PDB file of C-alpha atoms in Angstrom:
ATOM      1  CA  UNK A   1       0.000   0.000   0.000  1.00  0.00           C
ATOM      2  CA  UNK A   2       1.096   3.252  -1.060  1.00  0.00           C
ATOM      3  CA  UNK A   3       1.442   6.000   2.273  1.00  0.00           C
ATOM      4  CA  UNK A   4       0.907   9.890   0.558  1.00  0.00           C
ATOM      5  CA  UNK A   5      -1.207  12.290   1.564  1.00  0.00           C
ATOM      6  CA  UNK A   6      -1.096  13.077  -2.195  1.00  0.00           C
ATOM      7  CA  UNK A   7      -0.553  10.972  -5.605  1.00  0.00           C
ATOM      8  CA  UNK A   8      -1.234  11.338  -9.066  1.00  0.00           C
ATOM      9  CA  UNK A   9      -3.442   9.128 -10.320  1.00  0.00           C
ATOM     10  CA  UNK A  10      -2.613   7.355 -13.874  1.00  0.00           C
ATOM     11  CA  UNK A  11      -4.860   8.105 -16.533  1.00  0.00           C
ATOM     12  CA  UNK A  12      -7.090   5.585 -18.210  1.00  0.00           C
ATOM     13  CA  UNK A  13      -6.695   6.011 -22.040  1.00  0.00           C
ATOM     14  CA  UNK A  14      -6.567   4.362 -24.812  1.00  0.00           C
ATOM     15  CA  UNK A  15      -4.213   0.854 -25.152  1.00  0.00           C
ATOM     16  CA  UNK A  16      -2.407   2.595 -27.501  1.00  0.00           C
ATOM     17  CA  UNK A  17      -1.335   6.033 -25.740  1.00  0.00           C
ATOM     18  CA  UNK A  18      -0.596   3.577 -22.652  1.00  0.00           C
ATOM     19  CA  UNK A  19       3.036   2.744 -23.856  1.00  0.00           C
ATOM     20  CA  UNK A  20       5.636   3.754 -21.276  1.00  0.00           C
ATOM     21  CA  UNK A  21       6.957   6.234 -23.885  1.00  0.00           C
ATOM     22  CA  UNK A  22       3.054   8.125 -24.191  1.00  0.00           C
ATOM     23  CA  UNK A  23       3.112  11.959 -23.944  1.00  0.00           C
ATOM     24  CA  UNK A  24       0.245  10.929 -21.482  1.00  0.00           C
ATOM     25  CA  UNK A  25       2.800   8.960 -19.307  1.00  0.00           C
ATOM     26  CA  UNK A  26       5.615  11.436 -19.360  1.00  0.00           C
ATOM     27  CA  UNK A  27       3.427  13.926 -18.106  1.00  0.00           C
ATOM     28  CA  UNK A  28       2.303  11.919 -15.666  1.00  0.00           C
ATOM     29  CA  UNK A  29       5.551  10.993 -14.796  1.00  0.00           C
ATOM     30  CA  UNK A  30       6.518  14.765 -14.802  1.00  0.00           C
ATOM     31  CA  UNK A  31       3.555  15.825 -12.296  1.00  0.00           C
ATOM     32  CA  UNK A  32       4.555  13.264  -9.880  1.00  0.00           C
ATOM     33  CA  UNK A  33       8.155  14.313  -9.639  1.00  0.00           C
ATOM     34  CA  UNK A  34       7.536  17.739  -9.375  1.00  0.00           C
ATOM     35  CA  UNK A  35       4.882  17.277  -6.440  1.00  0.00           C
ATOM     36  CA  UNK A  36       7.354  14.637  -4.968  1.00  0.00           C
ATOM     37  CA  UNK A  37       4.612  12.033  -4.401  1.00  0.00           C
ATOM     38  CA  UNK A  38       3.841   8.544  -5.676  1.00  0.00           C
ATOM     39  CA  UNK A  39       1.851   7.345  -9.149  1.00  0.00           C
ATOM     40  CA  UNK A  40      -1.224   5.266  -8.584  1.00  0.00           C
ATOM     41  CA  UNK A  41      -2.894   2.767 -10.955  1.00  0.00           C
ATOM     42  CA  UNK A  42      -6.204   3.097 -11.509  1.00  0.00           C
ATOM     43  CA  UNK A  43      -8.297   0.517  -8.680  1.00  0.00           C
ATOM     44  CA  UNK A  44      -4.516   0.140  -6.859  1.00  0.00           C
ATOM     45  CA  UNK A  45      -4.433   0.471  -3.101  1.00  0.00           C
ATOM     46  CA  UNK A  46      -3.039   3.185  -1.607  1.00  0.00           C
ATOM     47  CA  UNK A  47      -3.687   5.199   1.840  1.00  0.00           C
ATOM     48  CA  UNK A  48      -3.734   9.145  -0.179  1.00  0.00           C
ATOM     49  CA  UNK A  49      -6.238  11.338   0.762  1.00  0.00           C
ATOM     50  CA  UNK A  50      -6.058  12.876  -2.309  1.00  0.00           C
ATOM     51  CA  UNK A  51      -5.470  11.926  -6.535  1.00  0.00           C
ATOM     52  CA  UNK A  52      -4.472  14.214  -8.581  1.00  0.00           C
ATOM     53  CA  UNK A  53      -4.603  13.586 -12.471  1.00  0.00           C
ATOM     54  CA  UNK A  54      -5.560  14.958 -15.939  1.00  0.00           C
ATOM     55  CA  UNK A  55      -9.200  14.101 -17.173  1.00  0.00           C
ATOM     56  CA  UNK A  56     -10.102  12.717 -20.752  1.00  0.00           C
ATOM     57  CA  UNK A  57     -10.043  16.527 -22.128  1.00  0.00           C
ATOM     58  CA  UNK A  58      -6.832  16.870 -20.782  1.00  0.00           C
ATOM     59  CA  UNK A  59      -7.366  19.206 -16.998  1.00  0.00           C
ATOM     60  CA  UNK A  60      -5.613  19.152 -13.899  1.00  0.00           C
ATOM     61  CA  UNK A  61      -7.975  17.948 -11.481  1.00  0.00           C
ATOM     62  CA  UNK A  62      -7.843  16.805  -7.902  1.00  0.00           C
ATOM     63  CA  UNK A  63     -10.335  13.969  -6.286  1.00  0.00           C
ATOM     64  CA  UNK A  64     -11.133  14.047  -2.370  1.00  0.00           C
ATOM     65  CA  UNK A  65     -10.854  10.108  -1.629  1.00  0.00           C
ATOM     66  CA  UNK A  66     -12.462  10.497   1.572  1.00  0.00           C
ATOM     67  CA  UNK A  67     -15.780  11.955  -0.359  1.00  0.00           C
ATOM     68  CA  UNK A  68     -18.149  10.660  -1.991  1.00  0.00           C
ATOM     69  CA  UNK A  69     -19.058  13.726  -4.291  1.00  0.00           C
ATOM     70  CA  UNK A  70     -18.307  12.884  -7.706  1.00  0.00           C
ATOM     71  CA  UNK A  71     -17.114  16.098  -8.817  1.00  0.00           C
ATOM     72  CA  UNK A  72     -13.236  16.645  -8.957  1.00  0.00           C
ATOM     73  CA  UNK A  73     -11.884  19.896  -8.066  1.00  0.00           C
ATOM     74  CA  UNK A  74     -10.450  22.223 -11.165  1.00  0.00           C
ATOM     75  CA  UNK A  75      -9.128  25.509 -10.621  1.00  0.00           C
ATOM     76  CA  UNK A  76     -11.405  28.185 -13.679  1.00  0.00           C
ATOM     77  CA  UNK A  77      -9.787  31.489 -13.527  1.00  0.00           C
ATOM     78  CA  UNK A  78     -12.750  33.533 -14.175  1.00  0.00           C
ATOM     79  CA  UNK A  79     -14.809  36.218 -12.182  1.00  0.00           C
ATOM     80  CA  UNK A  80     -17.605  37.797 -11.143  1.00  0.00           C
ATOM     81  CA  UNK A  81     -17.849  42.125 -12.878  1.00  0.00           C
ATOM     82  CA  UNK A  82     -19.082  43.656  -9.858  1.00  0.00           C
ATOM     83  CA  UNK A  83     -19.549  47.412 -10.111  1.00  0.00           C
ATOM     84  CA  UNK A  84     -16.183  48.872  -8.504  1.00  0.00           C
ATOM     85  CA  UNK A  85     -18.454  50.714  -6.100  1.00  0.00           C
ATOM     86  CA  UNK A  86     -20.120  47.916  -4.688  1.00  0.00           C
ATOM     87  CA  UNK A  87     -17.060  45.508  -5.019  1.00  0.00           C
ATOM     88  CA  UNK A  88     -15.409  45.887  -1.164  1.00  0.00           C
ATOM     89  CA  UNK A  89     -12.126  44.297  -2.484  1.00  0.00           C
ATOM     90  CA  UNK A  90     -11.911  46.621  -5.579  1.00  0.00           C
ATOM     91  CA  UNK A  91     -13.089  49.649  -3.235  1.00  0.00           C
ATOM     92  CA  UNK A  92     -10.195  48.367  -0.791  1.00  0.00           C
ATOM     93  CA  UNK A  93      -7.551  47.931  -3.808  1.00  0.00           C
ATOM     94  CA  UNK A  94      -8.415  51.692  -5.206  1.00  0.00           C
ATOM     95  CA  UNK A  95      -8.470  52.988  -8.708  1.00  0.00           C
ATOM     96  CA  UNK A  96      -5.066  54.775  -8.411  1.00  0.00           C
ATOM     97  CA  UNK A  97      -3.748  50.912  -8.607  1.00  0.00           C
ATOM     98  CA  UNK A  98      -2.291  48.776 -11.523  1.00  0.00           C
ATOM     99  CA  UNK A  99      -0.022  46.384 -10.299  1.00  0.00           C
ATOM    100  CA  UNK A 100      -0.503  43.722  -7.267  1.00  0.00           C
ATOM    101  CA  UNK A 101       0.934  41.192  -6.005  1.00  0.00           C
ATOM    102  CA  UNK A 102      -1.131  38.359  -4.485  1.00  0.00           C
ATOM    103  CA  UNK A 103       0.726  36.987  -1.615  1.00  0.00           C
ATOM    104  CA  UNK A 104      -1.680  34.528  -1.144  1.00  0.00           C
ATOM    105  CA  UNK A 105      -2.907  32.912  -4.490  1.00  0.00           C
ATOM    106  CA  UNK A 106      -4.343  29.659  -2.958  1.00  0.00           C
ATOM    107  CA  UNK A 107      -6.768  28.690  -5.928  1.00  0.00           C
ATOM    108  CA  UNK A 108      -6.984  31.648  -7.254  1.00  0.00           C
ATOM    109  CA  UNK A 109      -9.999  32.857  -6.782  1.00  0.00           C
ATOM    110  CA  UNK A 110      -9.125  36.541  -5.764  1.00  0.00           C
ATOM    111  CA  UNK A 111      -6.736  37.155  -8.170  1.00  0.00           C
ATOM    112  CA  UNK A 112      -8.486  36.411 -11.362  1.00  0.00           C
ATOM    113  CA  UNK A 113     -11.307  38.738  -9.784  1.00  0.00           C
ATOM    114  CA  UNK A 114      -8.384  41.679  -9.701  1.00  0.00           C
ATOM    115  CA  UNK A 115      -7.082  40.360 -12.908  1.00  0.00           C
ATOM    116  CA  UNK A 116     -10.356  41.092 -14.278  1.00  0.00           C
ATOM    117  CA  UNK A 117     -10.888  43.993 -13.087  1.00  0.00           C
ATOM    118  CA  UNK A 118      -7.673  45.698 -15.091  1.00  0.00           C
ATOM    119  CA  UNK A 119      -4.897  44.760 -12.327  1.00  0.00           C
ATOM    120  CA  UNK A 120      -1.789  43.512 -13.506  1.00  0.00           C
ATOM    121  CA  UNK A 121      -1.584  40.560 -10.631  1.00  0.00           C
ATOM    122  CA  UNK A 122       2.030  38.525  -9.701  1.00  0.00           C
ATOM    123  CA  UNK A 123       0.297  35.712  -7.945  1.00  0.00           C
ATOM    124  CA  UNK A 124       2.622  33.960  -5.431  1.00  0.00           C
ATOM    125  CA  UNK A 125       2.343  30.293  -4.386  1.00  0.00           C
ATOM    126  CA  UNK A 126       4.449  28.199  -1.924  1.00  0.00           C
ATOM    127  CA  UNK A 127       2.381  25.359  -2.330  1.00  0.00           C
ATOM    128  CA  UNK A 128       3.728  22.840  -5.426  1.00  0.00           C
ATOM    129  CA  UNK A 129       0.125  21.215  -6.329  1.00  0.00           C
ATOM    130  CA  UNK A 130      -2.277  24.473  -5.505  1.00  0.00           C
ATOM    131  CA  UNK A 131       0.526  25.865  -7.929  1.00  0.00           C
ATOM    132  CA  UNK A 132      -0.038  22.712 -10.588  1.00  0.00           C
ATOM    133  CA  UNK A 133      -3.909  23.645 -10.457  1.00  0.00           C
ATOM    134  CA  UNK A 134      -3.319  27.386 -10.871  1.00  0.00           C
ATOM    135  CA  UNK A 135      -1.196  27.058 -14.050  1.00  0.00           C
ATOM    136  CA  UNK A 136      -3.235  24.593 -15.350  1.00  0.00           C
ATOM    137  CA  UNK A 137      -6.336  26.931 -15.165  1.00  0.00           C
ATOM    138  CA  UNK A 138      -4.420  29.683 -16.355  1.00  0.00           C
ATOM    139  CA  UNK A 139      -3.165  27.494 -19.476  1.00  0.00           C
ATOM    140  CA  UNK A 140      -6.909  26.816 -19.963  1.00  0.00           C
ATOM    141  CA  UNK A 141      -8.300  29.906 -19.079  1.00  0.00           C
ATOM    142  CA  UNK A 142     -11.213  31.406 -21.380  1.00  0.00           C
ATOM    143  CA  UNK A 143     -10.601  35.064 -20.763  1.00  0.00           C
ATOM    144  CA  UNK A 144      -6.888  35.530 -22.767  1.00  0.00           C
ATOM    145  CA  UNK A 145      -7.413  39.192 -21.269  1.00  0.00           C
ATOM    146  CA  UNK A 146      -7.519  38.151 -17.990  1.00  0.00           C
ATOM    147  CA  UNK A 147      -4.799  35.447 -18.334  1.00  0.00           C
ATOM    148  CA  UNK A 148      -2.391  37.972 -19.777  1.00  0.00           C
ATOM    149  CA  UNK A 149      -2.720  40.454 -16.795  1.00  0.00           C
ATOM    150  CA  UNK A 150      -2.114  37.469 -14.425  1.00  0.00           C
ATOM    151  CA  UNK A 151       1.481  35.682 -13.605  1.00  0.00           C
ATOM    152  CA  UNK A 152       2.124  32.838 -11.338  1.00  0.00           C
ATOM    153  CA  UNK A 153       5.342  32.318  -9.302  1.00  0.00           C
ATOM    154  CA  UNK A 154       6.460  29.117  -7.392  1.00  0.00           C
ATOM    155  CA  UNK A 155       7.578  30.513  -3.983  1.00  0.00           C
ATOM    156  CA  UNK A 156       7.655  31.366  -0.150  1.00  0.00           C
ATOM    157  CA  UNK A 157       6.178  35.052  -0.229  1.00  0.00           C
ATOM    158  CA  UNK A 158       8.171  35.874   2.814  1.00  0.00           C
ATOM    159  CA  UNK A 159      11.237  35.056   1.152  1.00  0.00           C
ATOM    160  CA  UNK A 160      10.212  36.426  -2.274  1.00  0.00           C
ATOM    161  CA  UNK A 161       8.985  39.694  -0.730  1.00  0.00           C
ATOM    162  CA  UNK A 162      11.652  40.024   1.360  1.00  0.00           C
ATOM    163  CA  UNK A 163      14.382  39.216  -1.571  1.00  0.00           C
ATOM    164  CA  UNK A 164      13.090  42.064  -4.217  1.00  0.00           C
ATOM    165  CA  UNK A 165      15.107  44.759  -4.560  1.00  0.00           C
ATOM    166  CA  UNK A 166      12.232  46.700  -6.220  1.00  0.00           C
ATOM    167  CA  UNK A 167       9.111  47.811  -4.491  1.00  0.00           C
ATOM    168  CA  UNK A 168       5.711  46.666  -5.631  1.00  0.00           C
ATOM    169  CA  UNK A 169       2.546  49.015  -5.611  1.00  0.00           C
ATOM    170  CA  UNK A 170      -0.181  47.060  -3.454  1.00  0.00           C
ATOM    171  CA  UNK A 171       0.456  43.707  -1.955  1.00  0.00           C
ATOM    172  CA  UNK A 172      -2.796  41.962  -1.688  1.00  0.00           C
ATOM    173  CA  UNK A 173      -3.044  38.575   1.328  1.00  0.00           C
ATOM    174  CA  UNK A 174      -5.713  36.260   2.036  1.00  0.00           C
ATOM    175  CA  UNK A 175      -3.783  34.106   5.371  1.00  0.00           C
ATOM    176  CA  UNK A 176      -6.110  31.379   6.695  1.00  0.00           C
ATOM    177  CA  UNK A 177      -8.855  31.794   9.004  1.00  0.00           C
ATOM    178  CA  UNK A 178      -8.562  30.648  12.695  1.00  0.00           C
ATOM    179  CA  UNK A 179     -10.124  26.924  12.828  1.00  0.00           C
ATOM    180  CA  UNK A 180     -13.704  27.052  13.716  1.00  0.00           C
ATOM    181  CA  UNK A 181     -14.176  23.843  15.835  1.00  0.00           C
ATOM    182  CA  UNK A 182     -17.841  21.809  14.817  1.00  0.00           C
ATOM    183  CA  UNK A 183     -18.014  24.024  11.392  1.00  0.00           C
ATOM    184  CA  UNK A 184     -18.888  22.437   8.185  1.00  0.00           C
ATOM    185  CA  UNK A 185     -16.781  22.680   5.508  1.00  0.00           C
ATOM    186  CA  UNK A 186     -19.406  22.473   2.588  1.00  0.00           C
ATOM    187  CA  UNK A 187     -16.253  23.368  -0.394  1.00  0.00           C
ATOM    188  CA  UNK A 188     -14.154  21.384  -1.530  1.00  0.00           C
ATOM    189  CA  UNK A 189     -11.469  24.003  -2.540  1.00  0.00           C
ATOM    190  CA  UNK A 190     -11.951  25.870   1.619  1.00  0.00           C
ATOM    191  CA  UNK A 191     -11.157  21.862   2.687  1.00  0.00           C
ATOM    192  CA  UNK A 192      -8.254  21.304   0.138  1.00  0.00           C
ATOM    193  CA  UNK A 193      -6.609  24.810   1.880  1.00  0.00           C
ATOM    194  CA  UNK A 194      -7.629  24.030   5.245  1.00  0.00           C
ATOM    195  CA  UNK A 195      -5.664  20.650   5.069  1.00  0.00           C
ATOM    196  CA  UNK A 196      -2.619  21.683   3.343  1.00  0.00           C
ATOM    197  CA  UNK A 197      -1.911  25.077   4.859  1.00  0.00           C
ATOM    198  CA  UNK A 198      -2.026  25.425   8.317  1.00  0.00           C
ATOM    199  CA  UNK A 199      -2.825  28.502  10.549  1.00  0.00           C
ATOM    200  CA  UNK A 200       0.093  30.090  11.565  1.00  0.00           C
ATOM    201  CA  UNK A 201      -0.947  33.906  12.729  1.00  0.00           C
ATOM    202  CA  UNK A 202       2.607  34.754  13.526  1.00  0.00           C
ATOM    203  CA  UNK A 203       3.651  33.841   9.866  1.00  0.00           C
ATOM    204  CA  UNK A 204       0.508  35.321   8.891  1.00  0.00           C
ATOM    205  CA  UNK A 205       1.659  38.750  10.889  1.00  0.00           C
ATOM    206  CA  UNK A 206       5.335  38.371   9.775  1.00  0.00           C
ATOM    207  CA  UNK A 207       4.327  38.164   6.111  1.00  0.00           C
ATOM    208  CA  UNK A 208       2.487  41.702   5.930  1.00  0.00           C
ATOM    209  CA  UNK A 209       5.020  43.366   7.636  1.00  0.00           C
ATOM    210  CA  UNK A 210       6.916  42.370   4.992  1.00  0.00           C
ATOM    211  CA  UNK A 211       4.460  43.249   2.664  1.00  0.00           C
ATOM    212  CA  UNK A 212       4.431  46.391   4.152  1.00  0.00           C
ATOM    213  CA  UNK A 213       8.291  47.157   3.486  1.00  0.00           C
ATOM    214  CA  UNK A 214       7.684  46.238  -0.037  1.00  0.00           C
ATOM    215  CA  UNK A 215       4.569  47.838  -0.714  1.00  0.00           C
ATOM    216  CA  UNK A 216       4.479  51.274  -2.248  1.00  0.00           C
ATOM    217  CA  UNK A 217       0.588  52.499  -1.711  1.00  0.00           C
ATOM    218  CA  UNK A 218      -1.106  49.975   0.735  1.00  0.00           C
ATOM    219  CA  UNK A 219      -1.405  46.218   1.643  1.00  0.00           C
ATOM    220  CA  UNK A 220      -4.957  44.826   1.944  1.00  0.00           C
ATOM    221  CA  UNK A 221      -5.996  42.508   4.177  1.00  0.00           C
ATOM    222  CA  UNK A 222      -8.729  39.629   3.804  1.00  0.00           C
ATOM    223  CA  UNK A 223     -10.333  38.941   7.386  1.00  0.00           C
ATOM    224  CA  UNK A 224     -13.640  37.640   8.638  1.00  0.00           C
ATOM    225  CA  UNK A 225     -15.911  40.195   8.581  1.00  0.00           C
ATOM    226  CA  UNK A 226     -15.614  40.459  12.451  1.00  0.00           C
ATOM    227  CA  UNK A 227     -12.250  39.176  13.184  1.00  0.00           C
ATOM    228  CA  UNK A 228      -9.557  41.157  14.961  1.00  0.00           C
ATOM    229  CA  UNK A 229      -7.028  42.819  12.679  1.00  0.00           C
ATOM    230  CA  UNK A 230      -4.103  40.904  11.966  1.00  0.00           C
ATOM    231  CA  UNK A 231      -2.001  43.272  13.408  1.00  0.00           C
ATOM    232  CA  UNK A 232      -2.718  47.269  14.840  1.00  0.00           C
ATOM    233  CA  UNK A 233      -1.810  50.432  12.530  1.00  0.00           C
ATOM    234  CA  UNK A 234      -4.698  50.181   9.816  1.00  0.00           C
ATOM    235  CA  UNK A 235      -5.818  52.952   8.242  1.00  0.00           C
ATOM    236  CA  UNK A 236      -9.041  51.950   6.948  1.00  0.00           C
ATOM    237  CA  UNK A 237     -11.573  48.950   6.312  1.00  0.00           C
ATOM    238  CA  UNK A 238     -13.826  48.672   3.483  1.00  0.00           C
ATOM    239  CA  UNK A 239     -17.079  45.546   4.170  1.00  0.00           C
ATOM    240  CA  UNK A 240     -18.696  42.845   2.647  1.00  0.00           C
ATOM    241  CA  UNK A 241     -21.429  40.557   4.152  1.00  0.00           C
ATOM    242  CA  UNK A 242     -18.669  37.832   5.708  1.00  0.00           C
ATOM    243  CA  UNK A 243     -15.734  39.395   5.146  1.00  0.00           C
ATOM    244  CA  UNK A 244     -13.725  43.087   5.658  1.00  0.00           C
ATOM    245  CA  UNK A 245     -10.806  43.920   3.799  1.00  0.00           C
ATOM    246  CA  UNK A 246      -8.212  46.018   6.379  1.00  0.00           C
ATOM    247  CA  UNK A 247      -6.391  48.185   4.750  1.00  0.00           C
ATOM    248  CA  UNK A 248      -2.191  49.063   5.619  1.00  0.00           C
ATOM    249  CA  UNK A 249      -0.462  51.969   4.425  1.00  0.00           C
ATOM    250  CA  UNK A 250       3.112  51.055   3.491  1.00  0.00           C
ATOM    251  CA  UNK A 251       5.574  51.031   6.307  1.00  0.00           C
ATOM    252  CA  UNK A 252       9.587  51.573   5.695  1.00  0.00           C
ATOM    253  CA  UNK A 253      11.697  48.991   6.346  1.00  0.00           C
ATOM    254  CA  UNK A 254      14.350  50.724   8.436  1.00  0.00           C
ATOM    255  CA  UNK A 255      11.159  50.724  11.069  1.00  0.00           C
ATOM    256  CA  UNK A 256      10.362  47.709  11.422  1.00  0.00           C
TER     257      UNK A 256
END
């Protein structure tokens, strides 16, 4: 039996595309290295609480073993057009803004919405197979607008923040939520992040202060709508109906 909390699952195609030298099977093969797990056969035992693997139309897609909902989770970069004045996260962002960096890409959800929206968006992601999911819906994204204002990077966004020798104009972050014990977790893609990245508030707190040495205008914050702020010095807030988005102004390094 196979022990991974993750493994890509071998697709079922044709005999014929099944040879060891198959485009299907090197990219198979390629996933699995890259995410440093294991390759399952189809029906083969194995303990992971996830598979990941491409579909018959060729997406990245990620099963929930443990569930018995049939539908796999994709990443789709598009978005919901609100009107900027009703839109608390564009309100929060502020028209004087083109470029942002999303700290906190996760699946993405956020940043196509701000990629839509006009923003030029550097989407950072420290996690190897939310990263997989992101570039494969970007590489199968609809909108070749949206997926031209929008570019993934592969890293830690303490390290990458704190490595630039340029400064950035916002710095958008979306850290976890605190655990809420007895809660149902009705989405698959809220489960998927809950599992994988844990709640770490000083992290969380360490990585906008860094944001804030970086950041040239501001540094929004995404918080539950009446959570405390993830650290004091705000200098304003816009709403939604479950969440608030605090707003930083940028901070210079030699302070902090």
């Amino acid at each position: 039996m196979i022990a991974s909390q993750f493994a890509v699952l071998v697709s079922v195609c044709p005999p014929d595309s099944r040879h060891p030298d198959s485009e299907s099977c090197h990219r198979e093969m390629r996933l699995a290295e890259f995410l440093n797990v294991p390759l399952v056969n189809p029906g083969s035992r194995h303990d992971a609480r996830y598979l990941i693997g491409y579909n018959g139309v060729g997406r990245l897609e990620l099963s929930y073993c443990m569930d018995s909902t049939p539908k796999p989770l994709q990443v789709n970069l598009s978005s919901r057009r609100n009107a900027r004045g009703r839109d608390p996260l564009l309100r929060a962002i502020g028209s004087g803004c083109r470029e942002i960096v999303d700290g906190t890409a996760g699946l993405g959800v956020d940043a196509a919405h701000l990629a839509a929206a006009g923003y030029r968006i550097t989407a950072v992601e420290e996690h190897p197979l939310l990263h997989a999911l992101l570039a494969d819906g970007l590489l199968h994204c609809g909108d070749t607008e949206l997926a031209s204002r929008l570019n993934l990077v592969l890293a830690d966004t303490i390290e990458w923040l704190g490595n630039l020798d340029y400064k950035v104009d916002t710095v958008y972050l979306d850290p976890m939520y605190p655990p809420r014990p007895g809660s149902a977790l009705s989405r698959k893609g809220i489960r998927l992040l809950q599992e994988i990245i844990p709640y770490c508030p000083d992290r969380d707190r360490q990585m906008l202060e860094v944001a804030r040495c970086r950041a040239v205008r501001r540094v929004v914050v995404k918080r539950p709508r009446h959570a405390e702020p993830l650290l004091p010095g705000k200098s304003g807030e816009t709403k939604g109906k479950l969440v608030r988005f605090d707003i930083y102004p940028p901070v210079p390094s030699s302070i902090i």
